[in-house]
Amino acid sequence: MSYTNLLVYSENGITTITINRPKKLNALNQDTIQELHEAFKAADNDNTTKVIIITGSGEKAFVAGADISEFADFNVEEGTHLAANGQKLLFNFVENLSTPVIAAINGFALGGGLELAMACHFRVASNNAKMGLPEVSLGVIPGYGGTQRLTQLVGKGRAMEMIMTASMIDANQALSYGLVNHIVTQSELLDVCDTLATKIARNSPTAISAAIRAVNANFKEGVNGYRTEIMEFGNCFGTNDFEEGTTAFLEKRKANFSGN
C-alpha cells in the first residue's frame, strides 16, 4: 500500500513506519493520522510482522505536535470530535494492538507526538530528544490521551508539572522519570530498536499479545487486571505456541513459534 505521509519498510519480521513530513517536523494532521491507522492495521494483520517500530523522518523530530492550522478555528463540537476520533483511530488503537510497538524518538516529541510515543508499548530516545505537552500554552489541553498516559508513566505530580508549565524535558530527565527505557545516540537509535525488536520476535507472538492485554487491563476502569492475567495465562495453555515452547524447553532446543 502506498502512503503520502509515511514510509513503511518490512524486513526480518520487523515493520518500520516512518512519518515522513520533514518540512512540518512530522506534525500530525488528519490525513497522517488516518494513514498511520491503516499502516498499523496492515502490519498487525501481517503474520510475518512480529514487531513494529514507529519513528520520524529527518534528524530534528519524531513528531513535533499536531498540525495546529487544521483546528485553530474549531468549535466545541468539532474539538470534541477531533479528540475522540484521533484516540479511536490511532492512540488507543496502537496501545491495544496485539503486535508490540516500539517508539524510536528522534528529536522533538511534543504534544500529539509525545502522545503517540506514549501510546506505544515502550520508548527508546536519541540523546537529543526533547519531550513535552505544550498544549496549555495554546489555551487547550492534551486531547489524544496525554493527560492519562503521562500520569500512568511518570506519576501525578510530574505529569501535572509538565502539563501545567508546558515545559520540555530532555532525554536524561525522561529516562529518570521512566518515560523512556533507553537513551542512545541518534545514529544508533534504529539499530538499537531493531536489536530489541529482534529479541522480542524470538518469543511467542500469542504470549506477547496476551501479555499486552494483561498489562493494559491494569489501566482500564472497571477491569480487574489480576483476573485478566489469570484468564490470559489459562488461554495460553490452549495454544500451539505453548506446546512448542514447553516441548522445545524440555528437548533443550530453540522454539519455533507459529503464532497460534
PDB file of C-alpha atoms in Angstrom:
ATOM      1  CA  MET A   1       0.000   0.000   0.000  1.00  0.00           C
ATOM      2  CA  SER A   2       1.271   3.473  -0.882  1.00  0.00           C
ATOM      3  CA  TYR A   3       1.139   6.404   1.530  1.00  0.00           C
ATOM      4  CA  THR A   4       1.513  10.146   1.094  1.00  0.00           C
ATOM      5  CA  ASN A   5       2.934  10.922   4.540  1.00  0.00           C
ATOM      6  CA  LEU A   6       4.533   7.639   5.585  1.00  0.00           C
ATOM      7  CA  LEU A   7       7.371   5.359   4.618  1.00  0.00           C
ATOM      8  CA  VAL A   8       6.841   1.684   5.504  1.00  0.00           C
ATOM      9  CA  TYR A   9       9.573  -0.952   5.359  1.00  0.00           C
ATOM     10  CA  SER A  10       9.476  -4.583   6.492  1.00  0.00           C
ATOM     11  CA  GLU A  11      12.376  -6.986   6.972  1.00  0.00           C
ATOM     12  CA  ASN A  12      13.093  -9.973   9.214  1.00  0.00           C
ATOM     13  CA  GLY A  13       9.754  -9.762  10.993  1.00  0.00           C
ATOM     14  CA  ILE A  14      10.115  -6.047  11.812  1.00  0.00           C
ATOM     15  CA  THR A  15       7.969  -3.363  10.178  1.00  0.00           C
ATOM     16  CA  THR A  16       9.303   0.184  10.487  1.00  0.00           C
ATOM     17  CA  ILE A  17       6.816   3.008   9.970  1.00  0.00           C
ATOM     18  CA  THR A  18       8.386   6.424   9.392  1.00  0.00           C
ATOM     19  CA  ILE A  19       6.286   9.588   9.497  1.00  0.00           C
ATOM     20  CA  ASN A  20       7.590  11.496   6.503  1.00  0.00           C
ATOM     21  CA  ARG A  21       6.651  15.175   6.766  1.00  0.00           C
ATOM     22  CA  PRO A  22      10.083  16.673   7.499  1.00  0.00           C
ATOM     23  CA  LYS A  23       9.150  20.204   6.386  1.00  0.00           C
ATOM     24  CA  LYS A  24       6.375  20.159   9.017  1.00  0.00           C
ATOM     25  CA  LEU A  25       8.626  18.404  11.565  1.00  0.00           C
ATOM     26  CA  ASN A  26       6.380  15.377  11.037  1.00  0.00           C
ATOM     27  CA  ALA A  27       3.380  17.101  12.625  1.00  0.00           C
ATOM     28  CA  LEU A  28       0.222  15.018  12.787  1.00  0.00           C
ATOM     29  CA  ASN A  29      -2.613  16.173  10.562  1.00  0.00           C
ATOM     30  CA  GLN A  30      -5.814  14.241   9.961  1.00  0.00           C
ATOM     31  CA  ASP A  31      -4.525  12.600   6.799  1.00  0.00           C
ATOM     32  CA  THR A  32      -1.404  11.372   8.588  1.00  0.00           C
ATOM     33  CA  ILE A  33      -3.452  10.001  11.488  1.00  0.00           C
ATOM     34  CA  GLN A  34      -5.632   8.097   9.019  1.00  0.00           C
ATOM     35  CA  GLU A  35      -2.590   6.746   7.172  1.00  0.00           C
ATOM     36  CA  LEU A  36      -0.987   5.694  10.452  1.00  0.00           C
ATOM     37  CA  HIS A  37      -4.141   3.826  11.384  1.00  0.00           C
ATOM     38  CA  GLU A  38      -4.052   1.979   8.077  1.00  0.00           C
ATOM     39  CA  ALA A  39      -0.326   1.222   8.314  1.00  0.00           C
ATOM     40  CA  PHE A  40      -0.553  -0.093  11.875  1.00  0.00           C
ATOM     41  CA  LYS A  41      -3.605  -2.168  10.989  1.00  0.00           C
ATOM     42  CA  ALA A  42      -1.880  -3.653   7.946  1.00  0.00           C
ATOM     43  CA  ALA A  43       1.247  -4.517   9.941  1.00  0.00           C
ATOM     44  CA  ASP A  44      -0.807  -6.048  12.749  1.00  0.00           C
ATOM     45  CA  ASN A  45      -2.702  -8.192  10.238  1.00  0.00           C
ATOM     46  CA  ASP A  46       0.526  -9.337   8.557  1.00  0.00           C
ATOM     47  CA  ASN A  47       1.538 -12.649  10.113  1.00  0.00           C
ATOM     48  CA  THR A  48       5.161 -12.061   9.145  1.00  0.00           C
ATOM     49  CA  THR A  49       5.360  -8.873  11.232  1.00  0.00           C
ATOM     50  CA  LYS A  50       6.387  -9.648  14.814  1.00  0.00           C
ATOM     51  CA  VAL A  51       7.287  -6.112  15.969  1.00  0.00           C
ATOM     52  CA  ILE A  52       6.517  -2.590  14.745  1.00  0.00           C
ATOM     53  CA  ILE A  53       8.871   0.389  15.109  1.00  0.00           C
ATOM     54  CA  ILE A  54       7.493   3.920  14.678  1.00  0.00           C
ATOM     55  CA  THR A  55       9.797   6.899  14.087  1.00  0.00           C
ATOM     56  CA  GLY A  56      10.004  10.250  12.304  1.00  0.00           C
ATOM     57  CA  SER A  57      11.983  11.262   9.245  1.00  0.00           C
ATOM     58  CA  GLY A  58      14.977  13.543   9.498  1.00  0.00           C
ATOM     59  CA  GLU A  59      17.130  14.388  12.500  1.00  0.00           C
ATOM     60  CA  LYS A  60      15.010  17.111  14.099  1.00  0.00           C
ATOM     61  CA  ALA A  61      11.758  15.493  15.136  1.00  0.00           C
ATOM     62  CA  PHE A  62       9.897  12.304  15.907  1.00  0.00           C
ATOM     63  CA  VAL A  63       6.654  14.299  15.776  1.00  0.00           C
ATOM     64  CA  ALA A  64       6.695  17.972  16.753  1.00  0.00           C
ATOM     65  CA  GLY A  65       2.984  18.005  17.591  1.00  0.00           C
ATOM     66  CA  ALA A  66      -0.361  18.243  15.876  1.00  0.00           C
ATOM     67  CA  ASP A  67      -0.920  20.420  12.817  1.00  0.00           C
ATOM     68  CA  ILE A  68      -2.447  23.431  14.594  1.00  0.00           C
ATOM     69  CA  SER A  69      -3.583  25.059  11.363  1.00  0.00           C
ATOM     70  CA  GLU A  70      -6.146  22.258  10.955  1.00  0.00           C
ATOM     71  CA  PHE A  71      -8.105  23.009  14.111  1.00  0.00           C
ATOM     72  CA  ALA A  72      -7.412  26.650  15.021  1.00  0.00           C
ATOM     73  CA  ASP A  73     -10.983  27.624  14.047  1.00  0.00           C
ATOM     74  CA  PHE A  74     -12.793  24.600  15.522  1.00  0.00           C
ATOM     75  CA  ASN A  75     -15.780  24.976  17.845  1.00  0.00           C
ATOM     76  CA  VAL A  76     -16.576  22.859  20.928  1.00  0.00           C
ATOM     77  CA  GLU A  77     -18.300  20.105  18.972  1.00  0.00           C
ATOM     78  CA  GLU A  78     -15.547  19.914  16.376  1.00  0.00           C
ATOM     79  CA  GLY A  79     -12.828  19.872  19.035  1.00  0.00           C
ATOM     80  CA  THR A  80     -14.552  17.073  20.925  1.00  0.00           C
ATOM     81  CA  HIS A  81     -14.877  15.023  17.735  1.00  0.00           C
ATOM     82  CA  LEU A  82     -11.213  15.679  16.881  1.00  0.00           C
ATOM     83  CA  ALA A  83     -10.032  14.184  20.173  1.00  0.00           C
ATOM     84  CA  ALA A  84     -12.474  11.261  20.160  1.00  0.00           C
ATOM     85  CA  ASN A  85     -11.762  10.310  16.571  1.00  0.00           C
ATOM     86  CA  GLY A  86      -7.989  10.625  16.980  1.00  0.00           C
ATOM     87  CA  GLN A  87      -7.963   8.466  20.083  1.00  0.00           C
ATOM     88  CA  LYS A  88     -10.072   5.805  18.386  1.00  0.00           C
ATOM     89  CA  LEU A  89      -8.169   5.778  15.087  1.00  0.00           C
ATOM     90  CA  LEU A  90      -4.613   5.963  16.364  1.00  0.00           C
ATOM     91  CA  PHE A  91      -3.699   6.396  20.008  1.00  0.00           C
ATOM     92  CA  ASN A  92      -5.983   3.846  21.679  1.00  0.00           C
ATOM     93  CA  PHE A  93      -5.637   1.666  18.597  1.00  0.00           C
ATOM     94  CA  VAL A  94      -1.842   1.499  18.958  1.00  0.00           C
ATOM     95  CA  GLU A  95      -1.965   0.934  22.712  1.00  0.00           C
ATOM     96  CA  ASN A  96      -4.243  -2.082  22.272  1.00  0.00           C
ATOM     97  CA  LEU A  97      -2.522  -3.515  19.189  1.00  0.00           C
ATOM     98  CA  SER A  98      -1.678  -7.201  19.517  1.00  0.00           C
ATOM     99  CA  THR A  99       1.707  -6.611  17.855  1.00  0.00           C
ATOM    100  CA  PRO A 100       4.260  -4.863  20.100  1.00  0.00           C
ATOM    101  CA  VAL A 101       5.129  -1.299  19.073  1.00  0.00           C
ATOM    102  CA  ILE A 102       8.415   0.471  19.893  1.00  0.00           C
ATOM    103  CA  ALA A 103       8.658   4.262  19.580  1.00  0.00           C
ATOM    104  CA  ALA A 104      12.062   5.392  18.298  1.00  0.00           C
ATOM    105  CA  ILE A 105      12.065   9.027  19.447  1.00  0.00           C
ATOM    106  CA  ASN A 106      14.475  11.074  17.366  1.00  0.00           C
ATOM    107  CA  GLY A 107      14.478  14.770  18.307  1.00  0.00           C
ATOM    108  CA  PHE A 108      11.292  16.555  19.318  1.00  0.00           C
ATOM    109  CA  ALA A 109       8.277  14.597  20.588  1.00  0.00           C
ATOM    110  CA  LEU A 110       5.807  17.299  21.526  1.00  0.00           C
ATOM    111  CA  GLY A 111       2.047  17.386  22.008  1.00  0.00           C
ATOM    112  CA  GLY A 112       0.491  14.749  19.787  1.00  0.00           C
ATOM    113  CA  GLY A 113       3.981  13.402  19.096  1.00  0.00           C
ATOM    114  CA  LEU A 114       4.607  12.573  22.731  1.00  0.00           C
ATOM    115  CA  GLU A 115       1.065  11.238  22.974  1.00  0.00           C
ATOM    116  CA  LEU A 116       1.797   8.883  20.076  1.00  0.00           C
ATOM    117  CA  ALA A 117       5.059   7.760  21.682  1.00  0.00           C
ATOM    118  CA  MET A 118       3.269   7.132  24.986  1.00  0.00           C
ATOM    119  CA  ALA A 119       0.618   5.028  23.231  1.00  0.00           C
ATOM    120  CA  CYS A 120       3.401   2.683  22.067  1.00  0.00           C
ATOM    121  CA  HIS A 121       4.338  -0.231  24.289  1.00  0.00           C
ATOM    122  CA  PHE A 122       7.694   1.301  25.177  1.00  0.00           C
ATOM    123  CA  ARG A 123      10.066   4.023  24.036  1.00  0.00           C
ATOM    124  CA  VAL A 124      13.730   4.471  23.075  1.00  0.00           C
ATOM    125  CA  ALA A 125      15.072   8.036  22.734  1.00  0.00           C
ATOM    126  CA  SER A 126      18.011   9.617  20.981  1.00  0.00           C
ATOM    127  CA  ASN A 127      20.203  11.737  23.248  1.00  0.00           C
ATOM    128  CA  ASN A 128      18.992  14.915  21.540  1.00  0.00           C
ATOM    129  CA  ALA A 129      15.315  14.141  22.181  1.00  0.00           C
ATOM    130  CA  LYS A 130      13.062  16.728  23.785  1.00  0.00           C
ATOM    131  CA  MET A 131       9.628  15.782  25.098  1.00  0.00           C
ATOM    132  CA  GLY A 132       6.680  17.777  26.362  1.00  0.00           C
ATOM    133  CA  LEU A 133       2.978  18.581  26.247  1.00  0.00           C
ATOM    134  CA  PRO A 134       2.772  22.314  25.442  1.00  0.00           C
ATOM    135  CA  GLU A 135      -0.990  22.443  24.820  1.00  0.00           C
ATOM    136  CA  VAL A 136      -1.892  24.774  27.713  1.00  0.00           C
ATOM    137  CA  SER A 137       0.266  27.470  26.091  1.00  0.00           C
ATOM    138  CA  LEU A 138      -2.297  27.390  23.254  1.00  0.00           C
ATOM    139  CA  GLY A 139      -5.308  27.530  25.561  1.00  0.00           C
ATOM    140  CA  VAL A 140      -6.153  23.835  25.282  1.00  0.00           C
ATOM    141  CA  ILE A 141      -5.144  20.577  26.989  1.00  0.00           C
ATOM    142  CA  PRO A 142      -3.701  17.340  25.573  1.00  0.00           C
ATOM    143  CA  GLY A 143      -6.564  15.570  23.815  1.00  0.00           C
ATOM    144  CA  TYR A 144      -5.026  12.386  22.470  1.00  0.00           C
ATOM    145  CA  GLY A 145      -4.660  10.616  25.812  1.00  0.00           C
ATOM    146  CA  GLY A 146      -1.770  12.709  27.114  1.00  0.00           C
ATOM    147  CA  THR A 147      -3.255  13.585  30.495  1.00  0.00           C
ATOM    148  CA  GLN A 148      -3.900   9.914  31.188  1.00  0.00           C
ATOM    149  CA  ARG A 149      -0.838   8.138  29.795  1.00  0.00           C
ATOM    150  CA  LEU A 150       1.703  10.652  31.076  1.00  0.00           C
ATOM    151  CA  THR A 151       0.273  10.267  34.589  1.00  0.00           C
ATOM    152  CA  GLN A 152       0.420   6.472  34.288  1.00  0.00           C
ATOM    153  CA  LEU A 153       4.048   6.583  33.162  1.00  0.00           C
ATOM    154  CA  VAL A 154       5.628   9.302  35.327  1.00  0.00           C
ATOM    155  CA  GLY A 155       3.191   9.811  38.212  1.00  0.00           C
ATOM    156  CA  LYS A 156       0.653  12.512  39.011  1.00  0.00           C
ATOM    157  CA  GLY A 157       2.996  15.187  40.332  1.00  0.00           C
ATOM    158  CA  ARG A 158       5.440  15.095  37.444  1.00  0.00           C
ATOM    159  CA  ALA A 159       2.626  14.885  34.907  1.00  0.00           C
ATOM    160  CA  MET A 160       0.894  17.892  36.448  1.00  0.00           C
ATOM    161  CA  GLU A 161       4.114  19.897  36.358  1.00  0.00           C
ATOM    162  CA  MET A 162       4.913  19.002  32.749  1.00  0.00           C
ATOM    163  CA  ILE A 163       1.381  19.760  31.571  1.00  0.00           C
ATOM    164  CA  MET A 164       0.863  22.982  33.574  1.00  0.00           C
ATOM    165  CA  THR A 165       4.266  24.504  32.781  1.00  0.00           C
ATOM    166  CA  ALA A 166       4.138  23.376  29.125  1.00  0.00           C
ATOM    167  CA  SER A 167       7.863  22.718  29.524  1.00  0.00           C
ATOM    168  CA  MET A 168      10.037  20.292  27.627  1.00  0.00           C
ATOM    169  CA  ILE A 169      12.245  17.719  29.309  1.00  0.00           C
ATOM    170  CA  ASP A 170      15.399  16.243  27.815  1.00  0.00           C
ATOM    171  CA  ALA A 171      16.200  12.586  27.282  1.00  0.00           C
ATOM    172  CA  ASN A 172      18.005  12.209  30.609  1.00  0.00           C
ATOM    173  CA  GLN A 173      15.006  13.556  32.534  1.00  0.00           C
ATOM    174  CA  ALA A 174      12.700  11.327  30.517  1.00  0.00           C
ATOM    175  CA  LEU A 175      14.825   8.314  31.452  1.00  0.00           C
ATOM    176  CA  SER A 176      14.846   9.242  35.147  1.00  0.00           C
ATOM    177  CA  TYR A 177      11.054   9.719  35.031  1.00  0.00           C
ATOM    178  CA  GLY A 178      10.541   6.306  33.431  1.00  0.00           C
ATOM    179  CA  LEU A 179       9.102   7.895  30.303  1.00  0.00           C
ATOM    180  CA  VAL A 180      11.694   6.189  28.085  1.00  0.00           C
ATOM    181  CA  ASN A 181      13.507   2.887  28.544  1.00  0.00           C
ATOM    182  CA  HIS A 182      16.829   3.715  26.890  1.00  0.00           C
ATOM    183  CA  ILE A 183      18.874   6.659  25.588  1.00  0.00           C
ATOM    184  CA  VAL A 184      21.211   6.174  22.629  1.00  0.00           C
ATOM    185  CA  THR A 185      22.907   8.371  20.053  1.00  0.00           C
ATOM    186  CA  GLN A 186      20.788   9.360  17.096  1.00  0.00           C
ATOM    187  CA  SER A 187      22.920   7.276  14.747  1.00  0.00           C
ATOM    188  CA  GLU A 188      22.354   4.202  16.950  1.00  0.00           C
ATOM    189  CA  LEU A 189      18.631   4.709  17.506  1.00  0.00           C
ATOM    190  CA  LEU A 190      17.123   2.463  14.846  1.00  0.00           C
ATOM    191  CA  ASP A 191      19.821  -0.193  15.249  1.00  0.00           C
ATOM    192  CA  VAL A 192      19.114  -0.431  18.979  1.00  0.00           C
ATOM    193  CA  CYS A 193      15.367  -0.605  18.321  1.00  0.00           C
ATOM    194  CA  ASP A 194      15.996  -3.325  15.723  1.00  0.00           C
ATOM    195  CA  THR A 195      18.034  -5.289  18.273  1.00  0.00           C
ATOM    196  CA  LEU A 196      15.245  -5.034  20.854  1.00  0.00           C
ATOM    197  CA  ALA A 197      12.663  -5.952  18.221  1.00  0.00           C
ATOM    198  CA  THR A 198      14.706  -8.993  17.188  1.00  0.00           C
ATOM    199  CA  LYS A 199      14.791 -10.210  20.804  1.00  0.00           C
ATOM    200  CA  ILE A 200      11.026  -9.778  21.051  1.00  0.00           C
ATOM    201  CA  ALA A 201      10.453 -11.534  17.725  1.00  0.00           C
ATOM    202  CA  ARG A 202      12.128 -14.701  19.023  1.00  0.00           C
ATOM    203  CA  ASN A 203       9.355 -15.174  21.568  1.00  0.00           C
ATOM    204  CA  SER A 204       5.786 -16.405  21.240  1.00  0.00           C
ATOM    205  CA  PRO A 205       3.549 -13.886  19.412  1.00  0.00           C
ATOM    206  CA  THR A 206       0.455 -15.296  21.096  1.00  0.00           C
ATOM    207  CA  ALA A 207       2.006 -14.952  24.552  1.00  0.00           C
ATOM    208  CA  ILE A 208       3.190 -11.415  23.799  1.00  0.00           C
ATOM    209  CA  SER A 209      -0.301 -10.410  22.664  1.00  0.00           C
ATOM    210  CA  ALA A 210      -1.726 -11.903  25.856  1.00  0.00           C
ATOM    211  CA  ALA A 211       0.837 -10.006  27.931  1.00  0.00           C
ATOM    212  CA  ILE A 212      -0.129  -6.719  26.246  1.00  0.00           C
ATOM    213  CA  ARG A 213      -3.790  -7.300  27.076  1.00  0.00           C
ATOM    214  CA  ALA A 214      -2.976  -8.245  30.667  1.00  0.00           C
ATOM    215  CA  VAL A 215      -0.739  -5.228  31.310  1.00  0.00           C
ATOM    216  CA  ASN A 216      -3.204  -2.822  29.689  1.00  0.00           C
ATOM    217  CA  ALA A 217      -6.027  -4.222  31.816  1.00  0.00           C
ATOM    218  CA  ASN A 218      -4.422  -2.658  34.891  1.00  0.00           C
ATOM    219  CA  PHE A 219      -5.176   0.790  33.496  1.00  0.00           C
ATOM    220  CA  LYS A 220      -8.760   0.212  32.379  1.00  0.00           C
ATOM    221  CA  GLU A 221     -11.566   1.419  34.587  1.00  0.00           C
ATOM    222  CA  GLY A 222     -13.732  -1.350  35.976  1.00  0.00           C
ATOM    223  CA  VAL A 223     -11.375  -4.108  34.815  1.00  0.00           C
ATOM    224  CA  ASN A 224      -9.614  -6.412  37.267  1.00  0.00           C
ATOM    225  CA  GLY A 225      -6.087  -6.749  35.922  1.00  0.00           C
ATOM    226  CA  TYR A 226      -5.328  -9.783  38.058  1.00  0.00           C
ATOM    227  CA  ARG A 227      -8.415 -11.544  36.742  1.00  0.00           C
ATOM    228  CA  THR A 228      -7.406 -10.669  33.176  1.00  0.00           C
ATOM    229  CA  GLU A 229      -3.949 -12.087  33.830  1.00  0.00           C
ATOM    230  CA  ILE A 230      -5.430 -15.349  35.111  1.00  0.00           C
ATOM    231  CA  MET A 231      -7.663 -15.683  32.044  1.00  0.00           C
ATOM    232  CA  GLU A 232      -4.863 -14.837  29.607  1.00  0.00           C
ATOM    233  CA  PHE A 233      -2.487 -17.218  31.396  1.00  0.00           C
ATOM    234  CA  GLY A 234      -5.023 -20.028  31.157  1.00  0.00           C
ATOM    235  CA  ASN A 235      -5.758 -19.328  27.500  1.00  0.00           C
ATOM    236  CA  CYS A 236      -2.062 -19.710  26.685  1.00  0.00           C
ATOM    237  CA  PHE A 237      -2.323 -23.418  27.596  1.00  0.00           C
ATOM    238  CA  GLY A 238      -4.605 -23.945  24.607  1.00  0.00           C
ATOM    239  CA  THR A 239      -2.158 -22.541  22.043  1.00  0.00           C
ATOM    240  CA  ASN A 240       0.283 -24.238  19.704  1.00  0.00           C
ATOM    241  CA  ASP A 241       2.943 -21.798  20.913  1.00  0.00           C
ATOM    242  CA  PHE A 242       2.632 -23.133  24.472  1.00  0.00           C
ATOM    243  CA  GLU A 243       3.017 -26.702  23.261  1.00  0.00           C
ATOM    244  CA  GLU A 244       6.001 -25.755  21.120  1.00  0.00           C
ATOM    245  CA  GLY A 245       7.636 -23.621  23.805  1.00  0.00           C
ATOM    246  CA  THR A 246       7.413 -26.193  26.557  1.00  0.00           C
ATOM    247  CA  THR A 247       8.395 -29.053  24.243  1.00  0.00           C
ATOM    248  CA  ALA A 248      11.414 -27.111  22.979  1.00  0.00           C
ATOM    249  CA  PHE A 249      12.467 -26.347  26.553  1.00  0.00           C
ATOM    250  CA  LEU A 250      12.261 -29.997  27.591  1.00  0.00           C
ATOM    251  CA  GLU A 251      14.085 -31.077  24.435  1.00  0.00           C
ATOM    252  CA  LYS A 252      16.734 -28.389  25.012  1.00  0.00           C
ATOM    253  CA  ARG A 253      16.293 -26.795  21.618  1.00  0.00           C
ATOM    254  CA  LYS A 254      15.224 -23.406  20.289  1.00  0.00           C
ATOM    255  CA  ALA A 255      11.457 -22.970  19.970  1.00  0.00           C
ATOM    256  CA  ASN A 256       9.935 -22.358  16.561  1.00  0.00           C
ATOM    257  CA  PHE A 257       6.771 -20.406  17.324  1.00  0.00           C
ATOM    258  CA  SER A 258       3.916 -20.303  14.821  1.00  0.00           C
ATOM    259  CA  GLY A 259       1.909 -17.530  16.457  1.00  0.00           C
ATOM    260  CA  ASN A 260      -1.097 -19.804  17.027  1.00  0.00           C
TER     261      ASN A 260
END
